[in-house]
Tab-separated table of C-alpha atoms and ligand atoms in Angstrom:
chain	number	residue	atom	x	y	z
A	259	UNK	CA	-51.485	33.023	-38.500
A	260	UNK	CA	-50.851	35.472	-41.066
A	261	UNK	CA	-54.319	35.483	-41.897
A	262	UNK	CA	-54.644	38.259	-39.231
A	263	UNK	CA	-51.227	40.058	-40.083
A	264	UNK	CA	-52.137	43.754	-41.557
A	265	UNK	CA	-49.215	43.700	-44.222
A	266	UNK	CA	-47.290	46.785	-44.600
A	267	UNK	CA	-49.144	49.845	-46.955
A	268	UNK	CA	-52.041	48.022	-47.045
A	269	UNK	CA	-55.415	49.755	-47.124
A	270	UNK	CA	-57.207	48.432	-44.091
A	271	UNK	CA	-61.150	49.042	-43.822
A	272	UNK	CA	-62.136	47.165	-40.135
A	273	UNK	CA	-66.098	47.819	-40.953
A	274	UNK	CA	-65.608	44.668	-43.803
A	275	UNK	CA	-63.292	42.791	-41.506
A	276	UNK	CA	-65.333	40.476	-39.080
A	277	UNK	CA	-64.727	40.569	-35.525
A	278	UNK	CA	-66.513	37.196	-35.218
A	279	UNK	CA	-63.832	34.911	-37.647
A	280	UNK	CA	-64.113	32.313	-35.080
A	281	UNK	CA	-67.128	30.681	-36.954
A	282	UNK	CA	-64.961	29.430	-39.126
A	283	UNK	CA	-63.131	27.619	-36.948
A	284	UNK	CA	-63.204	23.683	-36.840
A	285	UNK	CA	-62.765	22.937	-33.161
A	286	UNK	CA	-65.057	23.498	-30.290
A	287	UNK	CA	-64.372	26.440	-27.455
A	288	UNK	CA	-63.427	23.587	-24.988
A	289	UNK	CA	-60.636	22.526	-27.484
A	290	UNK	CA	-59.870	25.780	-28.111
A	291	UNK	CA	-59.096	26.777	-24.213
A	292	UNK	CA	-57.186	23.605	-24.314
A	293	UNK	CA	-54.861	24.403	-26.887
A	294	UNK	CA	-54.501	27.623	-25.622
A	295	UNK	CA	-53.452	26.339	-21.672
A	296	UNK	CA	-50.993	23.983	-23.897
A	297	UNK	CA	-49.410	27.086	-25.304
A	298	UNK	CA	-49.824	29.152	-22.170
A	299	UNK	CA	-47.172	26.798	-20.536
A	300	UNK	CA	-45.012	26.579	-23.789
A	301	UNK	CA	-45.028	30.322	-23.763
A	302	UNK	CA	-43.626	29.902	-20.069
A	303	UNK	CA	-41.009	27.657	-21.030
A	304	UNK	CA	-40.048	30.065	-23.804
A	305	UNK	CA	-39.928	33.026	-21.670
A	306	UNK	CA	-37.427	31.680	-19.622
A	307	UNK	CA	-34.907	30.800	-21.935
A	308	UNK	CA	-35.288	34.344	-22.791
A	309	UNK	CA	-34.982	35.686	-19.516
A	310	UNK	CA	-31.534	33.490	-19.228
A	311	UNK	CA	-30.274	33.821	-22.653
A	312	UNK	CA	-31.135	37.961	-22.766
A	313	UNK	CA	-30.382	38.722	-25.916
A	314	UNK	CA	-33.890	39.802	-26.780
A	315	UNK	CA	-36.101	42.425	-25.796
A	316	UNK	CA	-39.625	41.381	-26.072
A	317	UNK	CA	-42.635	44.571	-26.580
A	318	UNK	CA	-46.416	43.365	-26.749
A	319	UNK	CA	-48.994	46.256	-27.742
A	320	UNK	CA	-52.759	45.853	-27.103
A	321	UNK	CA	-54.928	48.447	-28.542
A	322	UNK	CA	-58.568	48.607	-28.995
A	323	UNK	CA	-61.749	50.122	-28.143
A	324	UNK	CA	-63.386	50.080	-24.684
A	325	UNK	CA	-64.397	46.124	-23.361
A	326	UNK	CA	-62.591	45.218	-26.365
A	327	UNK	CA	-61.075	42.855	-23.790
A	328	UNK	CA	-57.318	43.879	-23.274
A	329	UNK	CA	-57.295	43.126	-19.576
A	330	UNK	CA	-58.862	39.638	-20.212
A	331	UNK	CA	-56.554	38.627	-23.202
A	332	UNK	CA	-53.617	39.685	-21.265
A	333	UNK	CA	-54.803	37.576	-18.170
A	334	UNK	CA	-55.415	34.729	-20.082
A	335	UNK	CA	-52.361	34.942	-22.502
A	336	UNK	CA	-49.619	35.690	-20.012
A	337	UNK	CA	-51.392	34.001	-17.031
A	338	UNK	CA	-49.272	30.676	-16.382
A	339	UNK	CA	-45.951	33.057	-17.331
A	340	UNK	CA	-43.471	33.403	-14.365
A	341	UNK	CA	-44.388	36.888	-12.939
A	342	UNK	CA	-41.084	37.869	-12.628
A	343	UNK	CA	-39.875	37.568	-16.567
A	344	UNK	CA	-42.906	40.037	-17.537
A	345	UNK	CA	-44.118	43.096	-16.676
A	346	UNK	CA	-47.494	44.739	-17.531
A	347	UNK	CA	-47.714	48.901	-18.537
A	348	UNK	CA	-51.164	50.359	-18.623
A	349	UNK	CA	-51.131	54.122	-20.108
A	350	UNK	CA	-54.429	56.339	-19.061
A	351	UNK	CA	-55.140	59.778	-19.734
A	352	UNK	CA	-51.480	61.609	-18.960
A	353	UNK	CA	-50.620	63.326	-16.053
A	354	UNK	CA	-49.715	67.041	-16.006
A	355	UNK	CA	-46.252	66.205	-15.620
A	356	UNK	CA	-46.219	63.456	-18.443
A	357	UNK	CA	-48.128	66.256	-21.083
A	358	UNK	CA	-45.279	68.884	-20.347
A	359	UNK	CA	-42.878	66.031	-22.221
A	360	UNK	CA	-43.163	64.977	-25.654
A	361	UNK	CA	-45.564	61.969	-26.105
A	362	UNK	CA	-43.143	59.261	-26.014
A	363	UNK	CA	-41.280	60.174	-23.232
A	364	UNK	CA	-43.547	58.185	-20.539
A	365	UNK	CA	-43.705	55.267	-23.200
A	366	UNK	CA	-40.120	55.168	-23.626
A	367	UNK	CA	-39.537	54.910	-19.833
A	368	UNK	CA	-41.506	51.432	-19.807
A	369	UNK	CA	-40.065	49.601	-23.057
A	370	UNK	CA	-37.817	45.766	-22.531
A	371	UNK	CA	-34.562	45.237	-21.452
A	372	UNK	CA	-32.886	42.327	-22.500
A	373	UNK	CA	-34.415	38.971	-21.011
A	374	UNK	CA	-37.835	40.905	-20.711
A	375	UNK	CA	-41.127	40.597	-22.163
A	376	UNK	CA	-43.529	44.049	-21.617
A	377	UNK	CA	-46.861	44.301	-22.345
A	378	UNK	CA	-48.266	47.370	-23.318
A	379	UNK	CA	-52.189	47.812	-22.151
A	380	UNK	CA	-52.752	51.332	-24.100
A	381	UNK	CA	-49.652	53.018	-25.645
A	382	UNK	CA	-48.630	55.658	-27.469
A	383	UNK	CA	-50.932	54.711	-29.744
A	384	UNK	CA	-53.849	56.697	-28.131
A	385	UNK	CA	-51.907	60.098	-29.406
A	386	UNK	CA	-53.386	59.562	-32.285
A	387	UNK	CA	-56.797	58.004	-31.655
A	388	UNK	CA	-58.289	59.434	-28.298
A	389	UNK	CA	-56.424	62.205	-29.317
A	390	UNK	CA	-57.519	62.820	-32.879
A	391	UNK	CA	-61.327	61.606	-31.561
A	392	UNK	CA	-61.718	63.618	-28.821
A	393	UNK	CA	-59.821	66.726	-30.480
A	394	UNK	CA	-57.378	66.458	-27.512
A	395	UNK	CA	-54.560	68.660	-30.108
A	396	UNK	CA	-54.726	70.155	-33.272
A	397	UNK	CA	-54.173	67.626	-36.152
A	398	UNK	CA	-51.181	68.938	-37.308
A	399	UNK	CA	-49.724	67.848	-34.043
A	400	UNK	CA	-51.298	64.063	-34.240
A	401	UNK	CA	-50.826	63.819	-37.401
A	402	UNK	CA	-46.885	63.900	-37.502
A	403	UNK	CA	-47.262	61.172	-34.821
A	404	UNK	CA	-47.436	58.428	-37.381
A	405	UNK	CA	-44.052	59.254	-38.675
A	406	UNK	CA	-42.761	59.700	-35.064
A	407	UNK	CA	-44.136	56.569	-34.048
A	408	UNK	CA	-42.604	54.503	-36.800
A	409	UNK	CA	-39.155	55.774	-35.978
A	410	UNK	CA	-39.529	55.533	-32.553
A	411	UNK	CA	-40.466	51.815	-32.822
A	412	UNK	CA	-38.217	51.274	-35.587
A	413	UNK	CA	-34.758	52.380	-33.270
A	414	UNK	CA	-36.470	49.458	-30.851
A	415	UNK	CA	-35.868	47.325	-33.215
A	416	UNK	CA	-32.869	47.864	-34.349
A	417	UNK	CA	-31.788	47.266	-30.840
A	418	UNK	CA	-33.148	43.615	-30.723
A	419	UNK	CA	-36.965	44.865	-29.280
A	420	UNK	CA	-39.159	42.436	-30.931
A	421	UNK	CA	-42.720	43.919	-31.099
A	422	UNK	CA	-45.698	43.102	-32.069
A	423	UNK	CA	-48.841	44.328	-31.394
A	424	UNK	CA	-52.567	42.973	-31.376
A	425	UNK	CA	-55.630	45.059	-32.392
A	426	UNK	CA	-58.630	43.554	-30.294
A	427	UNK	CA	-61.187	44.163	-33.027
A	428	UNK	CA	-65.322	43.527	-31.610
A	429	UNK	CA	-68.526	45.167	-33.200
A	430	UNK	CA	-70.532	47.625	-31.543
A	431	UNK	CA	-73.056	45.310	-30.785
A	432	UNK	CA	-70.648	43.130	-28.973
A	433	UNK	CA	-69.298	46.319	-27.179
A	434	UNK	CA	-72.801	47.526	-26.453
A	435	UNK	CA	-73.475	43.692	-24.299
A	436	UNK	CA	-70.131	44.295	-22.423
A	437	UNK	CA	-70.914	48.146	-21.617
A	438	UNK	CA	-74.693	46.833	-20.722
A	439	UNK	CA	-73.269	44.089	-18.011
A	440	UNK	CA	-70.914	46.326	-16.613
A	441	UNK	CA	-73.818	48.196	-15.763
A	442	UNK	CA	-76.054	45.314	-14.231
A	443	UNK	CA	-73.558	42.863	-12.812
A	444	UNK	CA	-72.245	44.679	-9.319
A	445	UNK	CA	-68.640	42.892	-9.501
A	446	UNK	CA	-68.331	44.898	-12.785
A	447	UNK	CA	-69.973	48.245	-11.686
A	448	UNK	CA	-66.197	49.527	-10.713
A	449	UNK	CA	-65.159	49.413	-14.297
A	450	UNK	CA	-67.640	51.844	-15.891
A	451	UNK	CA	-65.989	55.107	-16.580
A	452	UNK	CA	-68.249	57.534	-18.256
A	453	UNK	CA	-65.530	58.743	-20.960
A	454	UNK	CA	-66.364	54.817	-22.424
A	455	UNK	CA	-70.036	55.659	-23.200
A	456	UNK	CA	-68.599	59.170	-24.862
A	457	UNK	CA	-65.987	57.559	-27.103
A	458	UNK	CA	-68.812	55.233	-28.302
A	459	UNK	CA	-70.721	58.173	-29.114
A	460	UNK	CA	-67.608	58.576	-31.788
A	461	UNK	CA	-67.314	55.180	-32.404
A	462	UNK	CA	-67.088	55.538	-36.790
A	463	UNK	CA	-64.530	58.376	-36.087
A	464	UNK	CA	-62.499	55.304	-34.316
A	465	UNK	CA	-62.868	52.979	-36.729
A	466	UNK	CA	-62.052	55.284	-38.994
A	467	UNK	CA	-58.609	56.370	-36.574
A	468	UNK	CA	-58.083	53.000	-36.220
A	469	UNK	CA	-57.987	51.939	-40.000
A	470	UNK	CA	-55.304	55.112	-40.560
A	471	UNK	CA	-53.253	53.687	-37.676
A	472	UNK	CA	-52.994	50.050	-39.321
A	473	UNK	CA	-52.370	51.440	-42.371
A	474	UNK	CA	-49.761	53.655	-41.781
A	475	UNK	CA	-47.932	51.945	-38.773
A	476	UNK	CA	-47.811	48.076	-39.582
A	477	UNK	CA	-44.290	47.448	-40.428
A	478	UNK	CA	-41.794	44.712	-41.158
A	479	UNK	CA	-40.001	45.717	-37.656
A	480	UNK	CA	-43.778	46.125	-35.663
A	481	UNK	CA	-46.650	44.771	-37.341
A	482	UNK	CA	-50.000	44.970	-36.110
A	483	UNK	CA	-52.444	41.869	-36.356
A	484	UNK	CA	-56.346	42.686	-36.216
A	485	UNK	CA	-57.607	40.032	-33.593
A	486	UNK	CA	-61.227	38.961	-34.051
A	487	UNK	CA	-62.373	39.255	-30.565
A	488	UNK	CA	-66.145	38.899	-30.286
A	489	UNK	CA	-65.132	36.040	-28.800
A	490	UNK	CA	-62.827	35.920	-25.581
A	491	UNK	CA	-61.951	32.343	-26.150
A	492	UNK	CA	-60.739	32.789	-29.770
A	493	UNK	CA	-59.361	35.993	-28.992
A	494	UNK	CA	-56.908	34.138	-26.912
A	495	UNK	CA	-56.105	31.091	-28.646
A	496	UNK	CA	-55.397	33.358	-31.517
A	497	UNK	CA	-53.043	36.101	-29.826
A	498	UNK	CA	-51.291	32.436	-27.759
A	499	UNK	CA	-50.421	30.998	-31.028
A	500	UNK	CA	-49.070	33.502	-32.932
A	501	UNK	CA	-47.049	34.696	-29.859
A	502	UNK	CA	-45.602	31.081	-29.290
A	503	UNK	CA	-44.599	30.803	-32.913
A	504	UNK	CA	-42.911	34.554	-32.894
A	505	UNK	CA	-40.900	33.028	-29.725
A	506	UNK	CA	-40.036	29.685	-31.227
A	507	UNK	CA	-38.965	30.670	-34.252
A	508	UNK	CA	-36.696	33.073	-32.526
A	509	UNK	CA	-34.390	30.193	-31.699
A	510	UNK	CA	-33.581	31.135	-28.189
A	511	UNK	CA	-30.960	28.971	-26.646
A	512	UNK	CA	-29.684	28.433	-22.676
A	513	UNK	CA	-26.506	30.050	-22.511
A	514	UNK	CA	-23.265	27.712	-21.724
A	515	UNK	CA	-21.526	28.426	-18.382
A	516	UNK	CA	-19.352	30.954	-18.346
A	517	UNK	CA	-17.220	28.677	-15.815
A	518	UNK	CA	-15.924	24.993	-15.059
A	519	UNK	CA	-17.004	22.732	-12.586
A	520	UNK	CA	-14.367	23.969	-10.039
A	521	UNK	CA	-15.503	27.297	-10.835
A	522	UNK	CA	-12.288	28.824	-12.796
A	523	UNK	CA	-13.452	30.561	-15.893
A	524	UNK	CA	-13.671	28.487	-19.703
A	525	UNK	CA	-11.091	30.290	-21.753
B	1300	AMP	P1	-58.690	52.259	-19.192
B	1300	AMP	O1	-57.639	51.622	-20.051
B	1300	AMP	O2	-60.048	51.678	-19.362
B	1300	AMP	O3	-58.246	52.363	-17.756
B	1300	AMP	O4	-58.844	53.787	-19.674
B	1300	AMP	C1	-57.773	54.630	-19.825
B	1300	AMP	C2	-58.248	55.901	-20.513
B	1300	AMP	O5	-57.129	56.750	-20.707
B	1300	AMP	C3	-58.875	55.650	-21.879
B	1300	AMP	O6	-60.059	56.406	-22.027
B	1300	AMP	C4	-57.790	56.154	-22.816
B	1300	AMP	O7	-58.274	56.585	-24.057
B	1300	AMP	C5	-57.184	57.281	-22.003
B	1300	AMP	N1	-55.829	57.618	-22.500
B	1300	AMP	C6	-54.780	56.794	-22.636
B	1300	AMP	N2	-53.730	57.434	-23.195
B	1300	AMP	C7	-54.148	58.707	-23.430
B	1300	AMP	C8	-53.532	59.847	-24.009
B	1300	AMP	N3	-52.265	59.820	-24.448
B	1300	AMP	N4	-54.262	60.985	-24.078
B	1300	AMP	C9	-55.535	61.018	-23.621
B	1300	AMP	N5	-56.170	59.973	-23.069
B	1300	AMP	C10	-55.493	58.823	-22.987
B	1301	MG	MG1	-62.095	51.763	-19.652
């Protein structure tokens, strides 16, 4: 799986990196949504260890561009999960109250507590993409926000937040067929939102937003992995397995009882 990691430093151009890996792969989409259920219910299993033993704080970022498929991967990802061990964030365009606070005080508000998985859909890191795109504050304000970020997410960690976060990565062709049906199926029409067809308008300035935020925000503590996600159904299996492992290796045990069988506390 680290095939898809973005290593720490590295220079990351996402125009040469194709959003369409998946024909490479050896299987067929039918295996591929098997495997994926299989790990679906693993995850489950895995989850509630943590949610007994909590030790861990669990932090899942999706980023991407619009019908990049966040909502999607996150159904079908965290789907046979027990609703109450995970909890879902979505961050739009702040309120007035949130924009009289520094930028990570609404995202702060929302991270794990121990025994809890979060998943981030949006996050702080759209202070430095819509942001920096749509000219929303000057750049010396954004461009701080790197550092800031790292720092932020880097105190997480050092208090047992595991994060990691998944880049949904399509092409604008691909985006341009999801935009298009949004418009002609009915069931979809509630989902355009007209600031979608002017951030595609700057589409090379978020490419070019996103490359500076892999680059300068994939860490040892929080990496980032660039999902190829032309395709929904490798999109998932992908995001499943490298989640599963992550949890697995973490070596999460049941706790013991704190008591005996007639109730009086193990010394
Ligand atoms: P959606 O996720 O499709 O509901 O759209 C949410 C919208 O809110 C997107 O256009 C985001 O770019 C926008 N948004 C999220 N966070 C911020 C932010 N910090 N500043 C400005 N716009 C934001
Ligand atoms: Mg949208």
């Amino acid at each position: 799986m680290d095939r898809y990691l973005v290593k720490p430093n590295s220079k990351i151009d996402l125009k040469a990196i194709s959003s369409d890996h998946y024909k490479g792969y050896q299987g067929t989409k039918e295996q591929a949504m098997e495997l994926t259920k299989i790990m679906n219910l693993e995850l489950d299993k895995l989850q509630k260890i943590q949610n007994a033993e909590k030790k861990h704080k669990i932090l899942i970022i999706f980023q991407g561009l619009d019908a990049s498929g966040k909502d999607g991967a996150i159904r079908n990802v965290f789907g046979s999960v027990n609703p109450s061990g995970v909890y879902v964030a979505h961050f739009g365009a702040p309120t007035t109250t949130e924009l009289s606070y520094d930028f990570l005080w609404r995202i702060h508000k929302k991270v794990p507590s121990k025994g809890e998985i979060v998943i981030f859909n949006r996050s702080h890191y759209e202070d430095v993409l819509i942001v920096r795109v749509q000219n929303l504050m000057p750049e010396n304000i954004w461009r701080n926000r790197f550092e800031h970020i790292n720092n932020f997410e880097k105190m997480l960690a050092d208090e047992d937040t595991i994060i990691l976060k998944f880049y949904l990565h399509i092409s604008k062709e691909e985006q341009r067929t999801r935009l298009q049906s949004r418009v002609d199926n009915p069931e979809k029409h509630w989902k355009i939102d007209p600031q979608d067809f002017k951030d595609r308008e700057k589409w090379d300035e978020y490419i070019e937003a996103y490359n500076d935020v892999l680059k300068f925000t994939s860490t040892e503590y929080a990496p980032w992995f660039v999902i190829p996600s032309d395709k929904k159904w490798y999109r998932d299996l992908i995001i499943t397995s490298i989640l599963t492992d992550k949890l697995r290796k973490m070596k999460m045990k049941y706790p013991s009882s704190k008591y005996d069988y007639t109730g009086y506390v193990v010394k």
